[in-house]
């Protein structure tokens, strides 16, 4: 009986809990962005996700141009405009996009635990659970989170349309 009880406790401690992270949050992190095979950038800074207001904002710093503000605003459930303000150059670039509006974590309830992952950034080396899903004709998502489901380590969003954009965020801090 004792052995069975200990085994049950061990298994329950090892089973990852599906994260229930909010899509309205502020986070600090490292952002790796790749657009097709041409543009690759690594940015450090803050991610503000206002899922309710259909906006995302990235306040970041790069080594070659300094401070940048990236702002995405959806016009509805699909499409909108992205603005990139490069403070040091006093330039603002506007790009239209067609992606559907999805929250950073709203894919998680539909994802599957696909194994163990390793954290990077502030949590480097910690083991977590990998949650993955593909939204047909839109995105592939992956989330590496703590086994208790409370701490995101990194998230990957791979766009299947428009320049094959890929974004990987390594979380240093996350606040709902």
Tab-separated table of C-alpha atoms in Angstrom, residues 21-29 31 45-59 69-74 100-107 141 152 155 157 169 171 173-176:
chain	number	residue	atom	x	y	z
A	21	UNK	CA	-1.873	32.141	-18.656
A	22	UNK	CA	-3.711	35.378	-19.477
A	23	UNK	CA	-3.465	36.988	-22.925
A	24	UNK	CA	-3.522	40.410	-21.218
A	25	UNK	CA	-0.044	40.797	-19.721
A	26	UNK	CA	3.231	42.669	-19.445
A	27	UNK	CA	6.465	40.737	-19.896
A	28	UNK	CA	10.186	41.389	-20.076
A	29	UNK	CA	12.189	39.216	-22.402
A	31	UNK	CA	12.664	38.455	-28.758
A	45	UNK	CA	12.643	44.663	-23.880
A	46	UNK	CA	9.023	44.744	-22.797
A	47	UNK	CA	5.985	43.087	-24.393
A	48	UNK	CA	2.582	44.552	-23.567
A	49	UNK	CA	-0.282	42.388	-24.747
A	50	UNK	CA	-3.732	43.965	-24.669
A	51	UNK	CA	-5.727	41.075	-26.071
A	52	UNK	CA	-9.036	42.705	-25.141
A	53	UNK	CA	-8.110	45.892	-27.049
A	54	UNK	CA	-6.579	43.904	-29.961
A	55	UNK	CA	-3.149	45.498	-29.573
A	56	UNK	CA	0.417	44.336	-28.986
A	57	UNK	CA	3.294	46.633	-28.162
A	58	UNK	CA	6.996	45.877	-27.950
A	59	UNK	CA	9.347	48.425	-26.386
A	69	UNK	CA	8.636	50.743	-30.570
A	70	UNK	CA	6.745	48.005	-32.438
A	71	UNK	CA	2.971	48.302	-32.354
A	72	UNK	CA	0.407	45.922	-33.902
A	73	UNK	CA	-3.227	46.966	-34.063
A	74	UNK	CA	-5.901	44.641	-35.410
A	100	UNK	CA	-5.966	36.621	-37.523
A	101	UNK	CA	-6.140	38.019	-34.010
A	102	UNK	CA	-4.968	35.404	-31.521
A	103	UNK	CA	-3.805	35.956	-27.981
A	104	UNK	CA	-0.309	34.837	-27.055
A	105	UNK	CA	-1.575	31.933	-24.954
A	106	UNK	CA	-5.093	31.255	-26.234
A	107	UNK	CA	-3.781	28.272	-28.195
A	141	UNK	CA	2.567	27.562	-31.673
A	152	UNK	CA	6.160	30.733	-19.197
A	155	UNK	CA	6.900	30.853	-26.579
A	157	UNK	CA	4.770	31.720	-32.904
A	169	UNK	CA	10.197	35.092	-26.883
A	171	UNK	CA	10.536	35.344	-20.789
A	173	UNK	CA	9.444	38.323	-16.216
A	174	UNK	CA	5.713	37.807	-16.795
A	175	UNK	CA	2.848	39.654	-15.028
A	176	UNK	CA	-0.899	39.389	-15.657
